[in-house]
PDB file of C-alpha atoms in Angstrom:
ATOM      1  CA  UNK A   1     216.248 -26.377 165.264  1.00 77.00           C
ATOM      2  CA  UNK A   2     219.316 -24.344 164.891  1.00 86.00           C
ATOM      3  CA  UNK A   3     218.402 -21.299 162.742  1.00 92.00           C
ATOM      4  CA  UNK A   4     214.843 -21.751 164.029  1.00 97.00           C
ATOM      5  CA  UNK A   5     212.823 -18.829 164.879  1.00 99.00           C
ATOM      6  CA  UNK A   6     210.248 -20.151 167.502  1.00 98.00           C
ATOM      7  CA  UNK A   7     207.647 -17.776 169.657  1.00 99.00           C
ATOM      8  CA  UNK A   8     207.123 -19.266 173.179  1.00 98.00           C
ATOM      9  CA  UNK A   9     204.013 -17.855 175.019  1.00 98.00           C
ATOM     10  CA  UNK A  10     203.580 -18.483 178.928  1.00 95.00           C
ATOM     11  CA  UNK A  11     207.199 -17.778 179.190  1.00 95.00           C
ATOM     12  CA  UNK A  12     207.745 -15.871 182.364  1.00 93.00           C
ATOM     13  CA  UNK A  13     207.514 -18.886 184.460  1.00 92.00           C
ATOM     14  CA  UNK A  14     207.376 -23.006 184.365  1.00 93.00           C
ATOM     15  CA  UNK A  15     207.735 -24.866 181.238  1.00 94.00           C
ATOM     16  CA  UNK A  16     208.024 -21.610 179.048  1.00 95.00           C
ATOM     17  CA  UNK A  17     211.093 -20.477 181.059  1.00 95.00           C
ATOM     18  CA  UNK A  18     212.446 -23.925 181.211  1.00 96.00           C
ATOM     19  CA  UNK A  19     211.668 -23.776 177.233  1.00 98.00           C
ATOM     20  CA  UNK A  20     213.439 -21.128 175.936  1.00 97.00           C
ATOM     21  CA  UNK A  21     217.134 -21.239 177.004  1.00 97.00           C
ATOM     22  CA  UNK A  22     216.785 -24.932 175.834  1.00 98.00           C
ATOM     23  CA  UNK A  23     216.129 -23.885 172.455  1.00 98.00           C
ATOM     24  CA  UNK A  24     218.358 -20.798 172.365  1.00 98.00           C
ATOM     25  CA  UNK A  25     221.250 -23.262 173.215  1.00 97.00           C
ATOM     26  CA  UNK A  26     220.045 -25.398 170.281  1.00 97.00           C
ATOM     27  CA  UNK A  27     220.988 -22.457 168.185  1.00 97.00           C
ATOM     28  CA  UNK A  28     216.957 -21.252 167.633  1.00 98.00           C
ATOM     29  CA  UNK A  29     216.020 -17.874 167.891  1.00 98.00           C
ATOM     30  CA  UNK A  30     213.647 -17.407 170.916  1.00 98.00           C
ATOM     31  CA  UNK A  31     210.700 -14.800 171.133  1.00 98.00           C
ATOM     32  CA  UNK A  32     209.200 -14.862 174.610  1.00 98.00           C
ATOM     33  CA  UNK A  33     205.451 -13.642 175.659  1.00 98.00           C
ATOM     34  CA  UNK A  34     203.674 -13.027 178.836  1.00 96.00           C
ATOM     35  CA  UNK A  35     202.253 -10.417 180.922  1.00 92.00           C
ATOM     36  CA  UNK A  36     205.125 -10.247 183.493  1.00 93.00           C
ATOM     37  CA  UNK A  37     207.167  -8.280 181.496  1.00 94.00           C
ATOM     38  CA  UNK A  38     210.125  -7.899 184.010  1.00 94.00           C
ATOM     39  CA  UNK A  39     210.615 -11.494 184.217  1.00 95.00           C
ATOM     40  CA  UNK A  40     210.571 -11.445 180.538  1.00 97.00           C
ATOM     41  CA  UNK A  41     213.618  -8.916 180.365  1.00 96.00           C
ATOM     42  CA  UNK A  42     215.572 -10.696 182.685  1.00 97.00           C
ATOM     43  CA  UNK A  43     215.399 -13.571 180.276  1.00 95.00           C
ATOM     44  CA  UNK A  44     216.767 -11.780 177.361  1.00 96.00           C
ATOM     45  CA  UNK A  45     219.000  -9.877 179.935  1.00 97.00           C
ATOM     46  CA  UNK A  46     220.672 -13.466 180.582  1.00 96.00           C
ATOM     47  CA  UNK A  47     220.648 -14.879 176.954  1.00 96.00           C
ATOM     48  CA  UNK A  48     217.814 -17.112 177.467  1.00 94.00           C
ATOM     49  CA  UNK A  49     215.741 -15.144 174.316  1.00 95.00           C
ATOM     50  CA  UNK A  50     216.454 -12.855 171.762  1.00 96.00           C
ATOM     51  CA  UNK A  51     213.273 -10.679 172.230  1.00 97.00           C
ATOM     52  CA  UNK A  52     210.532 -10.591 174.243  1.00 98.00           C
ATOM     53  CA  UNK A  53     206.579  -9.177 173.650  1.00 98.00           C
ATOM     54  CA  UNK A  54     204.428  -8.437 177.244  1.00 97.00           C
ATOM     55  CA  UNK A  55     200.940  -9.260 175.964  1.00 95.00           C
ATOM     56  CA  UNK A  56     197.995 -10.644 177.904  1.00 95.00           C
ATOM     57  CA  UNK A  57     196.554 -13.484 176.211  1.00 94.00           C
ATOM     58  CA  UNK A  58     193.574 -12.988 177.752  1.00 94.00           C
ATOM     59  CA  UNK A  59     192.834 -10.354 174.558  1.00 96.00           C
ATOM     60  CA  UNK A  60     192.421 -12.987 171.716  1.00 96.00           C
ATOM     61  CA  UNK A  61     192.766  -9.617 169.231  1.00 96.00           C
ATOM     62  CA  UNK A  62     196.069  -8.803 171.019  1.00 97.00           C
ATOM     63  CA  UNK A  63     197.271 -11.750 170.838  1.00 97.00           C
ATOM     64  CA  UNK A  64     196.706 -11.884 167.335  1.00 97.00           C
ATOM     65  CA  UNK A  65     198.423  -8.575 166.653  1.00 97.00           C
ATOM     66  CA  UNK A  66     201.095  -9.407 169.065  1.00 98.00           C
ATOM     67  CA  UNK A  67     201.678 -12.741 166.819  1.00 98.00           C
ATOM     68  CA  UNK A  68     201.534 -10.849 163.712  1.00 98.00           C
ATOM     69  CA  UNK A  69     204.631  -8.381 165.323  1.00 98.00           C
ATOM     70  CA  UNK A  70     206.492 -10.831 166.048  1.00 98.00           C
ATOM     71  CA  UNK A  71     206.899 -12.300 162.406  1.00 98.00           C
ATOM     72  CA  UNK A  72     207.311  -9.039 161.240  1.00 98.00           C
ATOM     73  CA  UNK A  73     210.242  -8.277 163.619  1.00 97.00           C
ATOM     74  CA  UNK A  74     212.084 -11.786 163.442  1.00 97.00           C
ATOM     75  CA  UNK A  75     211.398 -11.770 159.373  1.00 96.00           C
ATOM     76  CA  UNK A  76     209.720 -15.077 160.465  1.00 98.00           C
ATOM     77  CA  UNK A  77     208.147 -17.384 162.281  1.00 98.00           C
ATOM     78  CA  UNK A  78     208.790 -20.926 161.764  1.00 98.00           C
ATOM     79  CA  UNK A  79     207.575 -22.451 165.249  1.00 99.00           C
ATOM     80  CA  UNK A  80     204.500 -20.859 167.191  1.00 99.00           C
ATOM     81  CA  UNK A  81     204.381 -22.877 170.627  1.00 99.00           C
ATOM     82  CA  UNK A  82     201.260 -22.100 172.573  1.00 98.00           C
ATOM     83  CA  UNK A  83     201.959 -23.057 176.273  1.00 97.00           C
ATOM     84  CA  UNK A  84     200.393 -20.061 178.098  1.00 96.00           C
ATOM     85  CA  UNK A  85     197.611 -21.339 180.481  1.00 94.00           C
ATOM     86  CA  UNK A  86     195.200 -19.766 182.986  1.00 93.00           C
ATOM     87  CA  UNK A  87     193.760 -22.592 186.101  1.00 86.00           C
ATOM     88  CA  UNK A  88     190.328 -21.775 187.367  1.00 86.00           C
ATOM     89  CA  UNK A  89     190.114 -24.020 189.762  1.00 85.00           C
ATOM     90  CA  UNK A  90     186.498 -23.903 190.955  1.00 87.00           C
ATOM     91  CA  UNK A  91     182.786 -26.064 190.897  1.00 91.00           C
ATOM     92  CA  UNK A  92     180.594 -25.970 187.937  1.00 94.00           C
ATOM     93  CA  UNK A  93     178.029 -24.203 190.686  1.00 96.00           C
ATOM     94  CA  UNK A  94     180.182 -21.437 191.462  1.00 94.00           C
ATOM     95  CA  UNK A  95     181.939 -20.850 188.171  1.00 95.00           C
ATOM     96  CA  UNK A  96     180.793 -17.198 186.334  1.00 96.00           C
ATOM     97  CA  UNK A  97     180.469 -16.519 182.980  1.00 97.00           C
ATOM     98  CA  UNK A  98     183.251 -14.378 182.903  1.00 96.00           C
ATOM     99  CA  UNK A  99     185.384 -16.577 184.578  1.00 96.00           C
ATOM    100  CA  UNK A 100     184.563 -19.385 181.850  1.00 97.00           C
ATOM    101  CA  UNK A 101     185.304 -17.075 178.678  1.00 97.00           C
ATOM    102  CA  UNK A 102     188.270 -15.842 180.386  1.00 96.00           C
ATOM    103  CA  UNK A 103     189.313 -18.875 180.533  1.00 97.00           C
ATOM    104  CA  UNK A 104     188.669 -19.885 177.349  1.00 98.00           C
ATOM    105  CA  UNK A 105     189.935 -17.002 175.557  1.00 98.00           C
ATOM    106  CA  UNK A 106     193.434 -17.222 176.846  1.00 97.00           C
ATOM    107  CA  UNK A 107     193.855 -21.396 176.727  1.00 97.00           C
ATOM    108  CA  UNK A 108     191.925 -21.869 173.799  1.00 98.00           C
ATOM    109  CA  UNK A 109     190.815 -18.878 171.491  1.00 98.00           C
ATOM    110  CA  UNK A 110     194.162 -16.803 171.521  1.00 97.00           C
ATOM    111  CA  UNK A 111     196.138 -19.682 170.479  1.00 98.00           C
ATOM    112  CA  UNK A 112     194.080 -20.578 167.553  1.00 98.00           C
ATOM    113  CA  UNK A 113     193.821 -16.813 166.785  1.00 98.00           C
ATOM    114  CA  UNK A 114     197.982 -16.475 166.446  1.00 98.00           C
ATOM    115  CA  UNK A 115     198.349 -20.038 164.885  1.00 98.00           C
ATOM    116  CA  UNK A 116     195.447 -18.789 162.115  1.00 98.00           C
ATOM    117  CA  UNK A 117     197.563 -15.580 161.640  1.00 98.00           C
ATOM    118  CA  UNK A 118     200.461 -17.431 160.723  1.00 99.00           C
ATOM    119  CA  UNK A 119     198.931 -20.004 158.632  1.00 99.00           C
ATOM    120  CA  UNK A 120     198.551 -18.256 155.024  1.00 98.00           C
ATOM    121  CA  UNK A 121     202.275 -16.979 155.603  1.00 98.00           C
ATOM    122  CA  UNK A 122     203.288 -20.626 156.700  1.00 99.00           C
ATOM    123  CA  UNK A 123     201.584 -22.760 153.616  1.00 98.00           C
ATOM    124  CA  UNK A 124     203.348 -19.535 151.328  1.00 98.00           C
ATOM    125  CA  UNK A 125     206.450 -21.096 152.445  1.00 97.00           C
ATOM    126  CA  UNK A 126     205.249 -24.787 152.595  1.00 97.00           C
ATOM    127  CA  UNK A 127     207.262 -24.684 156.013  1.00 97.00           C
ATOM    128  CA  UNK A 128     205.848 -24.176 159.785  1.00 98.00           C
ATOM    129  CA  UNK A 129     204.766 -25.499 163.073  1.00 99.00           C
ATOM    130  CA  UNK A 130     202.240 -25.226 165.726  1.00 99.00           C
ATOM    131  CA  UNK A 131     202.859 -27.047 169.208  1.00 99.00           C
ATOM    132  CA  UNK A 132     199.860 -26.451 171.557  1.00 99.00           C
ATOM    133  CA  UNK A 133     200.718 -27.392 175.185  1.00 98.00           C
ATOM    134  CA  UNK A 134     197.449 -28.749 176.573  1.00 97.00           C
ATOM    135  CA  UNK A 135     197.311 -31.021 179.439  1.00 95.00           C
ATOM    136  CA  UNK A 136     195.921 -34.204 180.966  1.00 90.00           C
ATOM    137  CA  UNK A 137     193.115 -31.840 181.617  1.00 92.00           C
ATOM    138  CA  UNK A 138     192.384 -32.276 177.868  1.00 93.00           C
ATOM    139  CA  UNK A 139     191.634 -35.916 177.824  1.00 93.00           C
ATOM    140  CA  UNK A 140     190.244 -36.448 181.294  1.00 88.00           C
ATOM    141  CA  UNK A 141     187.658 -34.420 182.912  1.00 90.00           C
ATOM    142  CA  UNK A 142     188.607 -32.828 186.796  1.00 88.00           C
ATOM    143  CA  UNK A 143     186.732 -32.282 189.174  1.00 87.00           C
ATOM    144  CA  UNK A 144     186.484 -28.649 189.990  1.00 89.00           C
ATOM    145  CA  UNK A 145     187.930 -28.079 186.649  1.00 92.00           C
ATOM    146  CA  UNK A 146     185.735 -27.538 184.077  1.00 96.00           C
ATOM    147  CA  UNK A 147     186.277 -24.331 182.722  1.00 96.00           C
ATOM    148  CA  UNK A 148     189.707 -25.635 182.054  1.00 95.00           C
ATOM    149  CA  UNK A 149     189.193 -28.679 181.080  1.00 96.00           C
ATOM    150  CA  UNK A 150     186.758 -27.484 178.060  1.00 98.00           C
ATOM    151  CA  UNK A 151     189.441 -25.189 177.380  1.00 98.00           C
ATOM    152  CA  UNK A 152     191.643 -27.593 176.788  1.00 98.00           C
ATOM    153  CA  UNK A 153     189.796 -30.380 175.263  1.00 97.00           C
ATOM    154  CA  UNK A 154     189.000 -27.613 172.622  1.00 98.00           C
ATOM    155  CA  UNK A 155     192.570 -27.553 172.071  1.00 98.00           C
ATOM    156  CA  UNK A 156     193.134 -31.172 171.872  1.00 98.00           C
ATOM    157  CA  UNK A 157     190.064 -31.717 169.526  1.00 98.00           C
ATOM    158  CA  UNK A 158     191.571 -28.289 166.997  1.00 98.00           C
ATOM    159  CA  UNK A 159     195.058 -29.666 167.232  1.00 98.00           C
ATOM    160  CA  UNK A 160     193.545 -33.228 165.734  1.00 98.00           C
ATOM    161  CA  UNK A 161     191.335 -31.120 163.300  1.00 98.00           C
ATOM    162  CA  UNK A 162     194.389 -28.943 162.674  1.00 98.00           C
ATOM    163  CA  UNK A 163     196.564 -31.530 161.950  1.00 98.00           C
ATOM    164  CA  UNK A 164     194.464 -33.507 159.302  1.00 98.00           C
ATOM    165  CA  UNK A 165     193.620 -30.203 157.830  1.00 98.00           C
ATOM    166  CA  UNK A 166     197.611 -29.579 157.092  1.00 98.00           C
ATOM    167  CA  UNK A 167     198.181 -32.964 156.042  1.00 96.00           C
ATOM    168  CA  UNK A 168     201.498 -33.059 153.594  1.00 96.00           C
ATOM    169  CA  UNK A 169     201.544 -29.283 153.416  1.00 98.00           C
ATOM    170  CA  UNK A 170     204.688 -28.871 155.250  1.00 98.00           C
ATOM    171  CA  UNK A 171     203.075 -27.089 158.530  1.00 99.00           C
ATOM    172  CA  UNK A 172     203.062 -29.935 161.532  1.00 98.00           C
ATOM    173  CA  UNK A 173     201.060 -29.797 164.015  1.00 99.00           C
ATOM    174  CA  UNK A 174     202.020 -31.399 167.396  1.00 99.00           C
ATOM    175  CA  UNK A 175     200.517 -32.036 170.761  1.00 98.00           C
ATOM    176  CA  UNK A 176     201.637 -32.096 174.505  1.00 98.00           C
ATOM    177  CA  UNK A 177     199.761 -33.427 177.086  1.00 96.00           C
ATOM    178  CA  UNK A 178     201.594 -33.188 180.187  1.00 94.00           C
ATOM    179  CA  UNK A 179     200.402 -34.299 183.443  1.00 85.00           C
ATOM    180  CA  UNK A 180     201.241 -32.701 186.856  1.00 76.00           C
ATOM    181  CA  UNK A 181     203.790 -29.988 186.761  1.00 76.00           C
ATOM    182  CA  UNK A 182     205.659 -27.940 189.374  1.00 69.00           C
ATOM    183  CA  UNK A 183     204.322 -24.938 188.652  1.00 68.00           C
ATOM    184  CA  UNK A 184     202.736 -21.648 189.774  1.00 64.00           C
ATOM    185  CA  UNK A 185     199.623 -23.269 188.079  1.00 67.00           C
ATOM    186  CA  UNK A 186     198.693 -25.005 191.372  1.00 52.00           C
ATOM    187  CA  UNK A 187     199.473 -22.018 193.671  1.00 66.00           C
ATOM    188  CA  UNK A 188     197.463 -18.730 192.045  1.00 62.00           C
ATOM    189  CA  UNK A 189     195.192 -16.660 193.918  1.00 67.00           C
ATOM    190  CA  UNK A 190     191.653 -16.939 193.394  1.00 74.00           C
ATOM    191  CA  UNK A 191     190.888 -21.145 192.712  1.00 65.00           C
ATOM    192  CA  UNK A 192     190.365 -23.353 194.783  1.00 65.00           C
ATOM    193  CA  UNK A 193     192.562 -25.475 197.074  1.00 66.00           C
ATOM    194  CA  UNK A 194     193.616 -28.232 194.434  1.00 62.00           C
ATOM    195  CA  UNK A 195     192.798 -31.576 195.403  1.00 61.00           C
ATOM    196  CA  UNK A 196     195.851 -33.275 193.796  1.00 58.00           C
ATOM    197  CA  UNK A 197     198.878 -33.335 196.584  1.00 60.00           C
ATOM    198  CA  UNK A 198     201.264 -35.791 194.938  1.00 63.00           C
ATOM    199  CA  UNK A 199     204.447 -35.906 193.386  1.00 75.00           C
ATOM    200  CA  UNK A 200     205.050 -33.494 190.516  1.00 74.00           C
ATOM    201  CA  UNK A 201     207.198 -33.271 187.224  1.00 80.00           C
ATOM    202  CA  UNK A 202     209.905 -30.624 187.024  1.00 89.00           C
ATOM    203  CA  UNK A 203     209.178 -27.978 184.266  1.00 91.00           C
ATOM    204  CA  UNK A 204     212.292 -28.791 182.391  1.00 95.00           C
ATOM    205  CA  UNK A 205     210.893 -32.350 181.783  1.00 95.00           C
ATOM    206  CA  UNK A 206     208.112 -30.908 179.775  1.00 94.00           C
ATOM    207  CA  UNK A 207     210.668 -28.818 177.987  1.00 95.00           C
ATOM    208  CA  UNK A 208     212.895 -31.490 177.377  1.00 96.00           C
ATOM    209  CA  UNK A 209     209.678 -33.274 175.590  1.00 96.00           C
ATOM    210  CA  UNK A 210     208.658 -30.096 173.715  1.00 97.00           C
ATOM    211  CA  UNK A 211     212.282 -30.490 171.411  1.00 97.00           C
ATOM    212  CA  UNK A 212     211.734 -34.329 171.259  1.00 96.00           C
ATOM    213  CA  UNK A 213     208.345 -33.265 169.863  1.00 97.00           C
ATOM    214  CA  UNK A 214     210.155 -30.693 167.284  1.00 97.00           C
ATOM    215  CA  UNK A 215     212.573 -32.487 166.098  1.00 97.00           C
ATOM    216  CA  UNK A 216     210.369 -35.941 165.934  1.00 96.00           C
ATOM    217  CA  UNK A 217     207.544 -37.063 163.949  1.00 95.00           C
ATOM    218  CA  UNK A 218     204.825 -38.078 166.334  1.00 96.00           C
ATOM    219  CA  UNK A 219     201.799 -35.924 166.470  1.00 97.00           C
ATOM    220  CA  UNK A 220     201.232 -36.445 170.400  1.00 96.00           C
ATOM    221  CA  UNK A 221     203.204 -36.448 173.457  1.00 95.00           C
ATOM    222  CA  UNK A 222     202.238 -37.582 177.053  1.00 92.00           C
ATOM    223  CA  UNK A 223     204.835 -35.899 179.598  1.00 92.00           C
ATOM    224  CA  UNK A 224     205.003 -38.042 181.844  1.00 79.00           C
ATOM    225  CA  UNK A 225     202.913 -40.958 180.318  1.00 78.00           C
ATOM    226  CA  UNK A 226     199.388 -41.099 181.327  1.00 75.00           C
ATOM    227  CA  UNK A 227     198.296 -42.506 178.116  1.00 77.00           C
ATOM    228  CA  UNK A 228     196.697 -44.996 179.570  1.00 78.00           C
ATOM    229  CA  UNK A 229     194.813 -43.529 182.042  1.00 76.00           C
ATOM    230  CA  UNK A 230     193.747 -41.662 179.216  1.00 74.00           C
ATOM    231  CA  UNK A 231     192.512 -44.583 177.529  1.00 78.00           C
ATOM    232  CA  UNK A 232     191.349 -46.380 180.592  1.00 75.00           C
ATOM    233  CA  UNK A 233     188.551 -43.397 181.202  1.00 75.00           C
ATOM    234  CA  UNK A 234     187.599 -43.921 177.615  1.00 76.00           C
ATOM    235  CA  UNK A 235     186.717 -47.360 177.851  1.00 80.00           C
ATOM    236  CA  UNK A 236     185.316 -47.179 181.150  1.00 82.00           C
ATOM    237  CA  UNK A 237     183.873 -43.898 181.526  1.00 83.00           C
ATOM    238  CA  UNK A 238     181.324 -44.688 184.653  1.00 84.00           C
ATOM    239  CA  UNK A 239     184.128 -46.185 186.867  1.00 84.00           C
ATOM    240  CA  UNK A 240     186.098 -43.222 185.982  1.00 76.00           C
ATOM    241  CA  UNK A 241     183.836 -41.057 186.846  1.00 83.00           C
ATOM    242  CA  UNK A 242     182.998 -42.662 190.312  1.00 84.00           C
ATOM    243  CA  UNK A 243     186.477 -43.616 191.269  1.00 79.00           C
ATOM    244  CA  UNK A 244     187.282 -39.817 190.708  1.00 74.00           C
ATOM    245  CA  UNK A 245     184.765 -38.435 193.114  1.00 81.00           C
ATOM    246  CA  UNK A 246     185.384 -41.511 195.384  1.00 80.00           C
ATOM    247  CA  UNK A 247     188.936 -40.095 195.782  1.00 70.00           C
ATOM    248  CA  UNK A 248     188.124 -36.599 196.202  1.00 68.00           C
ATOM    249  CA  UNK A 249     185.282 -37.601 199.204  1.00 69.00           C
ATOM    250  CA  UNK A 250     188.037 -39.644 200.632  1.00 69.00           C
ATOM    251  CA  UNK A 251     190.343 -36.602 200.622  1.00 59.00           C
ATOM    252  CA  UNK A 252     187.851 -34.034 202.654  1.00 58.00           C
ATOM    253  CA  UNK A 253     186.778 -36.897 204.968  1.00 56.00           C
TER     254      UNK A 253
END
């Protein structure tokens, strides 16, 4: 890690700000990106990031140009990690189209478009790594989710593609799957009420599994383990299913 130069996106807030001091005091040197630019200066202000780039992920070309910036400025890029996320928290019958490609252009397409911009420069230098943050969300459908939840199964499914693809070229690829996390995810304006009221992981948890995932070999990280809930809706798909709306009834009774 130390000498590192890593690009965190979603950084103004959550596990992107609990990120990037962590691997600034590993000796890395931290590039932070979200809209909020303020937020963002305050964090290099305080020594939590060497530089930061206000860019809206929601523009996949911006992102990519953005991306591209970046490696020029820092001479480098060796770690790209794509945690920025957008919740739309709302029924397949009252989700818009523009809702869903918004969604899927800033969880899904703009992190494949900056991780594809660094990938010629990357296998030039036999050296590099992508770590996508996608979530539960990925591996188990939510209700009231779905937007989301394609956005980040496409993650989950490139990152496995990805990951094959790069086999024994020197770029990794690793995966993060967290579950519930404190963060302003569940509290943004427009979604609905989330139907999910119990205990929560602290952002620095994530973070804390984000550098185990650097500096390890594994492909894939649960954060907390749900693994095998994971693995329990795969082999029984029609309880999980029916136990999930079950729950949700139960809740609005």
């Amino acid at each position: 890690m130390d000498g590192s130069k890593v690009v965190v996106t979603g950084a103004s807030a959550g596990i992107g700000a609990a990120l990037a001091p962590m691997l600034t005091a590993k000796g890395a040197t931290v590039a932070v990106v979200a809209r909020r630019e303020e937020r963002l200066r305050e964090m290099v202000g305080r020594g939590d990031a060497a530089r930061y780039y206000a860019c809206d992920l929601g523009d996949p070309a911006g992102a990519e140009a953005m991306i591209n910036a970046a490696w020029h400025d820092l001479d480098g890029v060796d770690i790209l990690v794509n945690n920025a996320a957008i919740p739309k928290r709302r029924s397949v019958q009252d989700l818009t189209q523009a809702e869903i490609d918004d969604t899927m252009r800033t969880n899904f397409e703009s992190p494949v478009r900056m991780a594809q911009a660094l990938l010629p420069k990357w296998l030039e230098r036999n050296h590099g790594m992508v770590v996508n943050v996608s979530s539960f969300g990925g591996r188990a459908g939510i209700m009231h989710e779905a937007a989301y939840c394609a956005s980040k199964f496409a993650l989950c499914g490139w990152s496995e593609s990805m990951a094959m693809d790069l086999w024994r070229t020197g770029v990794d690829v690793r995966l993060i799957i967290p579950g519930a996390i404190d963060t302003e995810i569940w509290d943004l304006p427009d979604n609905d009420e989330p139907f999910f009221h119990g205990d929560k992981e602290p952002p620095t948890t994530v973070a804390a599994g984000i550098i185990d995932a650097i500096e390890g070999d594994a492909f894939e990280l649960y954060v907390p383990d749900m693994k095998s809930i994971a693995e329990f809706k795969t082999s029984s798909i029609d309880v999980f299913l029916r136990g999930n709306v079950e729950f949700v009834e139960s809740q609005n009774q």
